[in-house]
Amino acid sequence: MAILKFWFPVILLACFITGCLPAKRLTADLRHNSAYTDHVTGFALYDPQANHMLVQHNVHTPFVPASNTKLFSFYAGLMTLGDSLPAIRYTLRPDSLILWGTGNPLLLNPDLSDTAVLHFLRNRPEKLFLSVSNFSGERFGPGWSWDDYNDYYSPEVTPFPIYGNVVRYSTSHQGSLLVQPRQFADSTSISSGAGPSKGVQRAEWANQFIASTPLKPGEHDVPFRWSPALAARLLADTLHRPVQLIGSRVGLRPTHTLNGQLLADSLYKRMLAVSDNLLAEHLLLLCASMGDTLNSSLAIRQCQQTHLADLPDPVRWVDGSGLSRYNLFTPQTLIALLQKINMSVPQARLFALLPTNGQGTLGSLGKNQPPFIWAKSGSMTGVYNLSGYLLSRRGRLLLFSMMHNNFTGSVLDMRQRTALFLMNVRDAY
């Protein structure tokens, strides 16, 4: 017994020193290594089992999160939606079926399509009417860059998305131009030149497209200008039956809900894996559709008041995808969010939804190594962040958030710096 009394404090002190040394080394690296001091870097490392923050560096500094914002949208969906997603709301009159969108982005989506709405509407005997009276949002989120309207990552936010709100261009084996939806073929002109292809350019305010040929191999998505009339026409062309618009002044409300065939996890997985902005923005509309009005800001406010009121730092959350530079989160706040997600979702399910090292948006991190990171990245000019879960060499599951803002170099370089640092974290613990 005397021997135990002697050695116990020694062992305790050794464990304390051993645990502190990695934290000191990593903190010194963050403070003095030019790889992390030539811009603003924040880092938080948290042990959920010990309920202890292991490393803290600028953890209360607000950063532009870019697509780390999708973790907030993911959590909003988890807290608001069930396993099934509402596809449309509708009401029946003696000879009419009036439908409202829920923001569900999977109707004829070229990457993740749900056919429940088509199967349902094809066999209805009533006349079909589309209403958008429940939508009060804007086509772009707050702070989005206006000149991104032509870029694949910036489709419009709408109450009734169809075809992913993009026109997809590709080249056939014979070299001819393929256009989907085919209705946009007549509004696409061909421009041939000796110089490099500029891809496909759309007029800013109209669905007029110019495709420079030959196109580079692969698929080229260009957002189209959405309108209620266009959505009704695209739906009618697919159903091969008329779909008319009904005015917002008609005092009708939906009384029924049609759920989609695909489960919510299908949407979450693609949104997180390829950082799909359309899915993220419309996930917030799906959350808002639980009420009477489709508006992303309402969903954000509801989630903040109901599920995120205890976050450690003030947040500015304005969109679903992170395209806006108005969003501001701290590393400490992202750790708190990751902990909430971890407590809400079984680990096997969560890790199946998140990108892991060597795959998708984390393809260059720890390639050809066993999975040890499950995380969401976020990048734009001068911004690169990575937040998620890390499995250490000793089998400890740790939560981390590494945020880089205000650098002038490439995102690729910052991604490589982050990968090196996180592999050091893995080996240290």
Tab-separated table of C-alpha atoms in Angstrom:
chain	number	residue	atom	x	y	z
A	1	MET	CA	0.000	0.000	0.000
A	2	ALA	CA	2.853	2.382	0.791
A	3	ILE	CA	4.377	1.683	-2.639
A	4	LEU	CA	1.085	2.549	-4.349
A	5	LYS	CA	0.826	5.787	-2.363
A	6	PHE	CA	4.338	6.709	-3.477
A	7	TRP	CA	3.951	5.912	-7.154
A	8	PHE	CA	0.401	7.185	-7.738
A	9	PRO	CA	1.264	10.922	-7.821
A	10	VAL	CA	4.326	10.151	-9.942
A	11	ILE	CA	2.209	8.305	-12.496
A	12	LEU	CA	-0.389	11.096	-12.415
A	13	LEU	CA	2.296	13.732	-12.996
A	14	ALA	CA	3.790	11.721	-15.864
A	15	CYS	CA	0.391	11.408	-17.534
A	16	PHE	CA	-0.174	15.136	-17.142
A	17	ILE	CA	3.201	16.013	-18.662
A	18	THR	CA	2.759	13.502	-21.497
A	19	GLY	CA	-0.642	14.959	-22.309
A	20	CYS	CA	0.598	18.542	-22.200
A	21	LEU	CA	3.681	18.099	-24.352
A	22	PRO	CA	1.821	17.514	-27.652
A	23	ALA	CA	-0.410	20.508	-26.956
A	24	LYS	CA	2.605	22.727	-26.276
A	25	ARG	CA	4.362	21.585	-29.447
A	26	LEU	CA	1.287	22.126	-31.604
A	27	THR	CA	0.545	25.515	-30.034
A	28	ALA	CA	4.141	26.644	-30.567
A	29	ASP	CA	3.889	25.584	-34.200
A	30	LEU	CA	0.713	27.646	-34.660
A	31	ARG	CA	2.275	30.682	-33.009
A	32	HIS	CA	5.694	30.666	-34.657
A	33	ASN	CA	5.654	28.609	-37.882
A	34	SER	CA	5.320	30.921	-40.892
A	35	ALA	CA	3.011	28.335	-42.479
A	36	TYR	CA	0.366	29.501	-39.977
A	37	THR	CA	1.457	33.061	-39.136
A	38	ASP	CA	1.497	34.649	-42.598
A	39	HIS	CA	-2.306	34.887	-42.433
A	40	VAL	CA	-5.003	34.492	-39.774
A	41	THR	CA	-5.185	30.914	-38.457
A	42	GLY	CA	-7.534	29.490	-35.854
A	43	PHE	CA	-7.397	25.996	-34.410
A	44	ALA	CA	-9.357	24.124	-31.763
A	45	LEU	CA	-8.839	20.503	-30.704
A	46	TYR	CA	-11.279	18.948	-28.273
A	47	ASP	CA	-11.462	15.598	-26.477
A	48	PRO	CA	-15.161	14.753	-26.016
A	49	GLN	CA	-14.469	11.860	-23.640
A	50	ALA	CA	-12.529	14.042	-21.216
A	51	ASN	CA	-14.661	17.116	-22.000
A	52	HIS	CA	-11.407	19.027	-22.382
A	53	MET	CA	-10.015	21.431	-24.969
A	54	LEU	CA	-6.538	20.165	-25.830
A	55	VAL	CA	-5.306	22.951	-28.131
A	56	GLN	CA	-6.655	26.493	-28.494
A	57	HIS	CA	-5.386	29.101	-30.940
A	58	ASN	CA	-7.571	32.077	-31.879
A	59	VAL	CA	-10.575	29.949	-30.954
A	60	HIS	CA	-12.823	32.957	-30.285
A	61	THR	CA	-11.830	34.828	-33.450
A	62	PRO	CA	-14.609	35.009	-36.081
A	63	PHE	CA	-13.676	33.508	-39.460
A	64	VAL	CA	-15.429	33.407	-42.820
A	65	PRO	CA	-16.408	29.704	-42.859
A	66	ALA	CA	-17.184	29.157	-46.578
A	67	SER	CA	-18.675	25.655	-46.932
A	68	ASN	CA	-18.160	24.834	-43.248
A	69	THR	CA	-21.560	26.574	-43.140
A	70	LYS	CA	-23.026	23.365	-44.548
A	71	LEU	CA	-22.429	21.738	-41.153
A	72	PHE	CA	-24.967	24.198	-39.720
A	73	SER	CA	-27.453	23.401	-42.511
A	74	PHE	CA	-26.863	19.683	-41.919
A	75	TYR	CA	-27.638	20.116	-38.219
A	76	ALA	CA	-30.766	22.138	-39.011
A	77	GLY	CA	-31.981	19.285	-41.204
A	78	LEU	CA	-31.227	16.702	-38.516
A	79	MET	CA	-33.185	18.689	-35.933
A	80	THR	CA	-36.120	19.622	-38.185
A	81	LEU	CA	-36.734	16.917	-40.771
A	82	GLY	CA	-37.448	13.231	-40.423
A	83	ASP	CA	-36.078	10.399	-42.512
A	84	SER	CA	-38.397	11.352	-45.394
A	85	LEU	CA	-38.352	14.683	-47.209
A	86	PRO	CA	-41.543	16.510	-48.205
A	87	ALA	CA	-41.618	16.658	-52.013
A	88	ILE	CA	-44.693	18.858	-52.542
A	89	ARG	CA	-47.696	20.179	-50.627
A	90	TYR	CA	-51.043	20.091	-52.374
A	91	THR	CA	-54.752	20.579	-52.017
A	92	LEU	CA	-57.648	19.067	-53.991
A	93	ARG	CA	-60.622	20.873	-55.474
A	94	PRO	CA	-63.468	19.140	-57.378
A	95	ASP	CA	-61.605	19.267	-60.690
A	96	SER	CA	-58.180	20.640	-59.738
A	97	LEU	CA	-54.986	19.718	-57.916
A	98	ILE	CA	-53.051	22.749	-56.706
A	99	LEU	CA	-49.453	22.104	-55.673
A	100	TRP	CA	-46.827	24.111	-53.851
A	101	GLY	CA	-43.104	23.459	-53.767
A	102	THR	CA	-41.302	22.704	-50.512
A	103	GLY	CA	-37.881	23.682	-51.796
A	104	ASN	CA	-37.113	19.987	-52.356
A	105	PRO	CA	-34.250	20.060	-54.906
A	106	LEU	CA	-34.447	16.470	-56.178
A	107	LEU	CA	-37.114	16.698	-58.903
A	108	LEU	CA	-35.323	15.704	-62.129
A	109	ASN	CA	-32.017	16.613	-60.464
A	110	PRO	CA	-29.274	15.390	-62.855
A	111	ASP	CA	-27.161	14.028	-59.978
A	112	LEU	CA	-29.706	12.849	-57.420
A	113	SER	CA	-33.211	12.449	-58.790
A	114	ASP	CA	-36.390	11.581	-56.918
A	115	THR	CA	-39.322	10.510	-59.141
A	116	ALA	CA	-42.087	10.509	-56.496
A	117	VAL	CA	-43.661	13.740	-57.769
A	118	LEU	CA	-43.700	12.560	-61.387
A	119	HIS	CA	-45.283	9.219	-60.511
A	120	PHE	CA	-47.920	10.951	-58.408
A	121	LEU	CA	-48.890	13.689	-60.871
A	122	ARG	CA	-48.909	11.527	-64.015
A	123	ASN	CA	-51.904	9.554	-62.804
A	124	ARG	CA	-53.994	12.309	-61.278
A	125	PRO	CA	-57.317	12.927	-63.059
A	126	GLU	CA	-57.537	16.593	-61.972
A	127	LYS	CA	-56.179	19.630	-63.795
A	128	LEU	CA	-52.759	20.629	-62.416
A	129	PHE	CA	-51.932	24.071	-61.051
A	130	LEU	CA	-48.630	25.300	-59.592
A	131	SER	CA	-48.516	27.999	-56.917
A	132	VAL	CA	-45.435	29.784	-55.557
A	133	SER	CA	-47.374	31.909	-53.067
A	134	ASN	CA	-45.562	30.297	-50.104
A	135	PHE	CA	-42.115	31.611	-51.150
A	136	SER	CA	-40.805	34.916	-49.796
A	137	GLY	CA	-37.068	34.566	-50.393
A	138	GLU	CA	-34.610	35.899	-52.942
A	139	ARG	CA	-32.938	34.042	-55.816
A	140	PHE	CA	-29.455	34.688	-54.345
A	141	GLY	CA	-28.388	34.592	-50.720
A	142	PRO	CA	-27.204	37.692	-48.820
A	143	GLY	CA	-23.723	38.721	-49.882
A	144	TRP	CA	-23.436	36.387	-52.874
A	145	SER	CA	-21.260	37.632	-55.716
A	146	TRP	CA	-23.540	38.905	-58.477
A	147	ASP	CA	-21.114	37.839	-61.243
A	148	ASP	CA	-21.234	34.179	-60.175
A	149	TYR	CA	-24.613	33.786	-61.885
A	150	ASN	CA	-22.969	31.793	-64.720
A	151	ASP	CA	-21.020	29.409	-62.469
A	152	TYR	CA	-22.187	25.887	-61.696
A	153	TYR	CA	-21.929	26.429	-57.932
A	154	SER	CA	-24.409	29.321	-57.904
A	155	PRO	CA	-27.845	28.036	-58.985
A	156	GLU	CA	-30.799	30.135	-57.897
A	157	VAL	CA	-32.748	29.522	-54.685
A	158	THR	CA	-36.355	28.786	-55.663
A	159	PRO	CA	-39.521	27.263	-54.179
A	160	PHE	CA	-39.861	24.618	-56.883
A	161	PRO	CA	-36.405	23.568	-58.147
A	162	ILE	CA	-36.361	21.422	-61.256
A	163	TYR	CA	-33.402	19.832	-63.065
A	164	GLY	CA	-31.205	21.159	-60.270
A	165	ASN	CA	-31.886	24.655	-61.670
A	166	VAL	CA	-29.045	24.135	-64.165
A	167	VAL	CA	-28.600	23.350	-67.844
A	168	ARG	CA	-26.069	20.549	-68.327
A	169	TYR	CA	-23.912	20.614	-71.459
A	170	SER	CA	-21.697	17.777	-72.692
A	171	THR	CA	-20.319	16.400	-75.929
A	172	SER	CA	-21.433	13.138	-77.530
A	173	HIS	CA	-18.996	10.510	-78.886
A	174	GLN	CA	-19.737	11.912	-82.334
A	175	GLY	CA	-18.769	15.422	-81.201
A	176	SER	CA	-22.245	16.961	-81.164
A	177	LEU	CA	-23.422	19.162	-78.319
A	178	LEU	CA	-25.805	17.552	-75.804
A	179	VAL	CA	-28.143	19.791	-73.812
A	180	GLN	CA	-30.236	18.733	-70.811
A	181	PRO	CA	-33.026	19.749	-70.342
A	182	ARG	CA	-33.479	19.581	-74.085
A	183	GLN	CA	-35.878	22.580	-73.968
A	184	PHE	CA	-32.798	24.840	-73.749
A	185	ALA	CA	-31.249	23.544	-76.987
A	186	ASP	CA	-33.101	26.127	-79.080
A	187	SER	CA	-31.811	28.970	-76.900
A	188	THR	CA	-28.184	27.807	-77.178
A	189	SER	CA	-25.995	29.105	-79.964
A	190	ILE	CA	-22.621	27.682	-80.974
A	191	SER	CA	-19.459	29.745	-81.146
A	192	SER	CA	-16.428	28.134	-82.792
A	193	GLY	CA	-13.003	29.710	-82.545
A	194	ALA	CA	-9.317	28.976	-82.744
A	195	GLY	CA	-8.672	30.029	-79.159
A	196	PRO	CA	-9.323	28.043	-75.956
A	197	SER	CA	-12.927	27.210	-75.196
A	198	LYS	CA	-14.694	29.545	-72.796
A	199	GLY	CA	-17.239	26.876	-71.977
A	200	VAL	CA	-20.851	28.026	-71.889
A	201	GLN	CA	-21.874	31.609	-71.159
A	202	ARG	CA	-25.397	32.708	-70.256
A	203	ALA	CA	-26.855	36.162	-70.625
A	204	GLU	CA	-27.183	37.690	-67.173
A	205	TRP	CA	-30.948	38.235	-67.202
A	206	ALA	CA	-32.171	35.770	-69.834
A	207	ASN	CA	-31.911	32.112	-70.745
A	208	GLN	CA	-29.768	32.734	-73.799
A	209	PHE	CA	-26.601	30.613	-73.908
A	210	ILE	CA	-23.453	30.613	-76.048
A	211	ALA	CA	-21.428	27.399	-76.104
A	212	SER	CA	-17.820	27.667	-77.263
A	213	THR	CA	-16.815	24.509	-79.103
A	214	PRO	CA	-15.149	22.208	-78.780
A	215	LEU	CA	-16.114	21.918	-75.110
A	216	LYS	CA	-13.646	20.381	-72.724
A	217	PRO	CA	-14.485	16.751	-71.838
A	218	GLY	CA	-16.986	16.267	-69.052
A	219	GLU	CA	-20.175	17.980	-67.980
A	220	HIS	CA	-20.672	21.748	-67.881
A	221	ASP	CA	-23.490	22.996	-65.662
A	222	VAL	CA	-24.795	26.548	-66.110
A	223	PRO	CA	-27.590	27.892	-63.872
A	224	PHE	CA	-30.719	28.971	-65.704
A	225	ARG	CA	-32.927	31.943	-64.826
A	226	TRP	CA	-35.782	30.361	-62.911
A	227	SER	CA	-39.332	31.652	-63.069
A	228	PRO	CA	-42.681	30.139	-62.062
A	229	ALA	CA	-43.710	30.022	-65.736
A	230	LEU	CA	-40.524	28.198	-66.726
A	231	ALA	CA	-40.902	25.692	-63.879
A	232	ALA	CA	-44.507	24.982	-64.903
A	233	ARG	CA	-43.489	24.536	-68.543
A	234	LEU	CA	-40.592	22.172	-67.739
A	235	LEU	CA	-42.858	20.111	-65.506
A	236	ALA	CA	-45.606	20.028	-68.149
A	237	ASP	CA	-43.150	18.928	-70.844
A	238	THR	CA	-41.992	16.072	-68.637
A	239	LEU	CA	-45.493	14.968	-67.649
A	240	HIS	CA	-46.882	15.449	-71.183
A	241	ARG	CA	-49.880	17.248	-69.742
A	242	PRO	CA	-50.695	20.913	-68.992
A	243	VAL	CA	-49.539	22.562	-65.779
A	244	GLN	CA	-50.965	26.038	-65.218
A	245	LEU	CA	-49.912	28.759	-62.794
A	246	ILE	CA	-52.303	29.952	-60.136
A	247	GLY	CA	-52.049	33.475	-58.719
A	248	SER	CA	-50.816	34.219	-55.230
A	249	ARG	CA	-54.048	36.019	-54.364
A	250	VAL	CA	-56.086	32.835	-54.421
A	251	GLY	CA	-56.843	32.085	-50.768
A	252	LEU	CA	-55.957	28.402	-50.818
A	253	ARG	CA	-53.652	26.503	-48.485
A	254	PRO	CA	-52.069	23.063	-48.863
A	255	THR	CA	-53.848	20.302	-46.998
A	256	HIS	CA	-51.782	17.264	-48.008
A	257	THR	CA	-48.076	16.362	-48.219
A	258	LEU	CA	-46.389	14.027	-50.661
A	259	ASN	CA	-43.067	12.710	-49.382
A	260	GLY	CA	-40.220	11.831	-51.701
A	261	GLN	CA	-38.844	8.353	-52.236
A	262	LEU	CA	-35.239	9.184	-51.337
A	263	LEU	CA	-34.349	9.437	-47.661
A	264	ALA	CA	-32.865	12.570	-46.137
A	265	ASP	CA	-29.476	10.856	-45.737
A	266	SER	CA	-29.145	10.685	-49.532
A	267	LEU	CA	-29.363	14.470	-49.683
A	268	TYR	CA	-27.042	14.960	-46.692
A	269	LYS	CA	-24.402	12.636	-48.086
A	270	ARG	CA	-24.171	14.292	-51.487
A	271	MET	CA	-24.348	17.784	-50.017
A	272	LEU	CA	-21.420	17.047	-47.701
A	273	ALA	CA	-19.389	14.856	-50.063
A	274	VAL	CA	-19.244	17.211	-53.057
A	275	SER	CA	-20.219	20.430	-51.230
A	276	ASP	CA	-23.373	20.844	-53.317
A	277	ASN	CA	-24.618	24.421	-52.844
A	278	LEU	CA	-28.043	23.821	-54.392
A	279	LEU	CA	-28.773	21.029	-51.920
A	280	ALA	CA	-27.538	23.075	-48.970
A	281	GLU	CA	-29.636	26.136	-49.796
A	282	HIS	CA	-32.771	24.121	-50.439
A	283	LEU	CA	-32.234	22.037	-47.315
A	284	LEU	CA	-32.962	25.233	-45.379
A	285	LEU	CA	-36.112	25.765	-47.456
A	286	LEU	CA	-37.159	22.205	-46.630
A	287	CYS	CA	-36.733	23.065	-42.955
A	288	ALA	CA	-38.798	26.218	-43.443
A	289	SER	CA	-41.482	24.201	-45.256
A	290	MET	CA	-42.506	22.733	-41.898
A	291	GLY	CA	-44.221	26.110	-41.453
A	292	ASP	CA	-46.254	28.256	-43.839
A	293	THR	CA	-43.503	30.288	-45.546
A	294	LEU	CA	-40.491	29.203	-47.587
A	295	ASN	CA	-37.683	31.488	-46.499
A	296	SER	CA	-34.137	30.484	-45.550
A	297	SER	CA	-33.777	33.209	-42.943
A	298	LEU	CA	-36.805	31.837	-41.082
A	299	ALA	CA	-35.212	28.377	-40.928
A	300	ILE	CA	-31.926	29.839	-39.693
A	301	ARG	CA	-33.647	31.899	-37.012
A	302	GLN	CA	-35.709	28.933	-35.853
A	303	CYS	CA	-32.657	26.682	-35.591
A	304	GLN	CA	-30.646	29.313	-33.722
A	305	GLN	CA	-33.409	30.003	-31.210
A	306	THR	CA	-34.381	26.377	-30.669
A	307	HIS	CA	-31.209	24.312	-31.020
A	308	LEU	CA	-28.216	26.664	-31.031
A	309	ALA	CA	-29.029	29.182	-28.315
A	310	ASP	CA	-26.191	27.857	-26.123
A	311	LEU	CA	-23.312	28.287	-28.585
A	312	PRO	CA	-20.167	29.666	-26.886
A	313	ASP	CA	-19.644	32.635	-29.236
A	314	PRO	CA	-21.956	34.924	-31.227
A	315	VAL	CA	-22.465	33.727	-34.817
A	316	ARG	CA	-23.487	35.344	-38.066
A	317	TRP	CA	-25.267	32.757	-40.207
A	318	VAL	CA	-26.978	34.072	-43.349
A	319	ASP	CA	-27.179	31.264	-45.949
A	320	GLY	CA	-27.187	27.503	-46.306
A	321	SER	CA	-24.156	26.890	-48.496
A	322	GLY	CA	-21.490	29.313	-47.271
A	323	LEU	CA	-21.268	31.247	-50.529
A	324	SER	CA	-21.700	34.448	-48.539
A	325	ARG	CA	-18.763	36.188	-46.878
A	326	TYR	CA	-21.255	37.601	-44.363
A	327	ASN	CA	-21.170	34.295	-42.458
A	328	LEU	CA	-18.858	34.386	-39.411
A	329	PHE	CA	-18.144	31.501	-37.030
A	330	THR	CA	-15.367	30.877	-34.533
A	331	PRO	CA	-13.405	27.595	-34.183
A	332	GLN	CA	-14.881	27.264	-30.668
A	333	THR	CA	-18.402	27.500	-32.090
A	334	LEU	CA	-17.678	24.847	-34.710
A	335	ILE	CA	-16.409	22.510	-31.992
A	336	ALA	CA	-19.673	23.040	-30.104
A	337	LEU	CA	-21.652	22.309	-33.267
A	338	LEU	CA	-19.617	19.158	-33.986
A	339	GLN	CA	-20.330	17.986	-30.448
A	340	LYS	CA	-24.058	18.544	-30.944
A	341	ILE	CA	-23.979	16.599	-34.220
A	342	ASN	CA	-21.952	13.824	-32.587
A	343	MET	CA	-24.553	13.499	-29.840
A	344	SER	CA	-27.452	13.502	-32.333
A	345	VAL	CA	-26.277	10.931	-34.882
A	346	PRO	CA	-24.879	7.415	-34.343
A	347	GLN	CA	-21.195	7.446	-35.223
A	348	ALA	CA	-21.431	4.836	-37.996
A	349	ARG	CA	-24.163	6.838	-39.729
A	350	LEU	CA	-22.352	10.147	-39.253
A	351	PHE	CA	-19.040	8.897	-40.637
A	352	ALA	CA	-20.842	7.371	-43.626
A	353	LEU	CA	-22.228	10.828	-44.469
A	354	LEU	CA	-19.061	12.909	-44.032
A	355	PRO	CA	-16.145	12.980	-46.487
A	356	THR	CA	-13.090	11.061	-45.271
A	357	ASN	CA	-9.412	11.454	-46.079
A	358	GLY	CA	-8.463	10.436	-49.612
A	359	GLN	CA	-12.007	10.840	-50.939
A	360	GLY	CA	-14.126	13.603	-52.479
A	361	THR	CA	-13.259	17.068	-51.203
A	362	LEU	CA	-10.589	15.494	-48.954
A	363	GLY	CA	-8.972	13.586	-51.829
A	364	SER	CA	-5.531	15.118	-51.281
A	365	LEU	CA	-5.471	14.593	-47.513
A	366	GLY	CA	-3.994	11.315	-46.283
A	367	LYS	CA	-4.419	9.596	-49.627
A	368	ASN	CA	-3.824	5.808	-49.553
A	369	GLN	CA	-4.088	5.810	-45.738
A	370	PRO	CA	-6.802	4.221	-43.588
A	371	PRO	CA	-9.619	6.606	-42.713
A	372	PHE	CA	-8.700	8.865	-39.809
A	373	ILE	CA	-10.526	12.119	-40.645
A	374	TRP	CA	-14.221	12.675	-41.278
A	375	ALA	CA	-14.753	16.350	-41.942
A	376	LYS	CA	-16.213	19.182	-44.025
A	377	SER	CA	-13.955	21.550	-45.905
A	378	GLY	CA	-14.755	25.080	-47.009
A	379	SER	CA	-12.866	27.242	-49.459
A	380	MET	CA	-13.052	30.417	-51.505
A	381	THR	CA	-10.481	33.039	-52.434
A	382	GLY	CA	-8.386	33.698	-49.312
A	383	VAL	CA	-10.324	31.141	-47.252
A	384	TYR	CA	-9.723	27.481	-46.384
A	385	ASN	CA	-11.252	25.671	-43.413
A	386	LEU	CA	-11.636	22.074	-42.289
A	387	SER	CA	-13.773	20.963	-39.341
A	388	GLY	CA	-14.732	17.500	-38.187
A	389	TYR	CA	-13.567	14.377	-36.397
A	390	LEU	CA	-10.070	12.886	-36.157
A	391	LEU	CA	-9.022	9.421	-34.982
A	392	SER	CA	-5.550	9.549	-33.416
A	393	ARG	CA	-2.842	6.891	-33.603
A	394	ARG	CA	-3.798	5.790	-30.083
A	395	GLY	CA	-7.459	5.448	-30.968
A	396	ARG	CA	-8.750	8.694	-29.453
A	397	LEU	CA	-11.629	10.341	-31.287
A	398	LEU	CA	-11.018	14.103	-31.257
A	399	LEU	CA	-13.020	17.038	-32.597
A	400	PHE	CA	-11.145	19.731	-34.505
A	401	SER	CA	-11.659	22.930	-36.425
A	402	MET	CA	-8.836	24.547	-38.413
A	403	MET	CA	-9.650	27.854	-40.086
A	404	HIS	CA	-7.513	29.962	-42.419
A	405	ASN	CA	-8.553	33.436	-43.593
A	406	ASN	CA	-6.887	36.351	-45.387
A	407	PHE	CA	-4.114	34.507	-47.221
A	408	THR	CA	-2.963	35.592	-50.673
A	409	GLY	CA	-1.631	32.243	-51.873
A	410	SER	CA	-3.565	29.336	-53.342
A	411	VAL	CA	-6.215	27.258	-51.625
A	412	LEU	CA	-4.243	24.170	-52.691
A	413	ASP	CA	-1.228	25.339	-50.700
A	414	MET	CA	-3.358	25.996	-47.610
A	415	ARG	CA	-5.004	22.606	-47.987
A	416	GLN	CA	-1.559	20.978	-47.945
A	417	ARG	CA	-0.507	22.950	-44.856
A	418	THR	CA	-3.676	21.838	-43.092
A	419	ALA	CA	-3.112	18.205	-44.053
A	420	LEU	CA	0.442	18.269	-42.662
A	421	PHE	CA	-0.679	19.842	-39.396
A	422	LEU	CA	-3.540	17.374	-38.889
A	423	MET	CA	-1.287	14.401	-39.547
A	424	ASN	CA	0.963	15.762	-36.798
A	425	VAL	CA	-2.087	15.959	-34.529
A	426	ARG	CA	-2.989	12.368	-35.373
A	427	ASP	CA	0.529	11.148	-34.539
A	428	ALA	CA	0.836	13.254	-31.364
A	429	TYR	CA	-2.235	11.813	-29.681
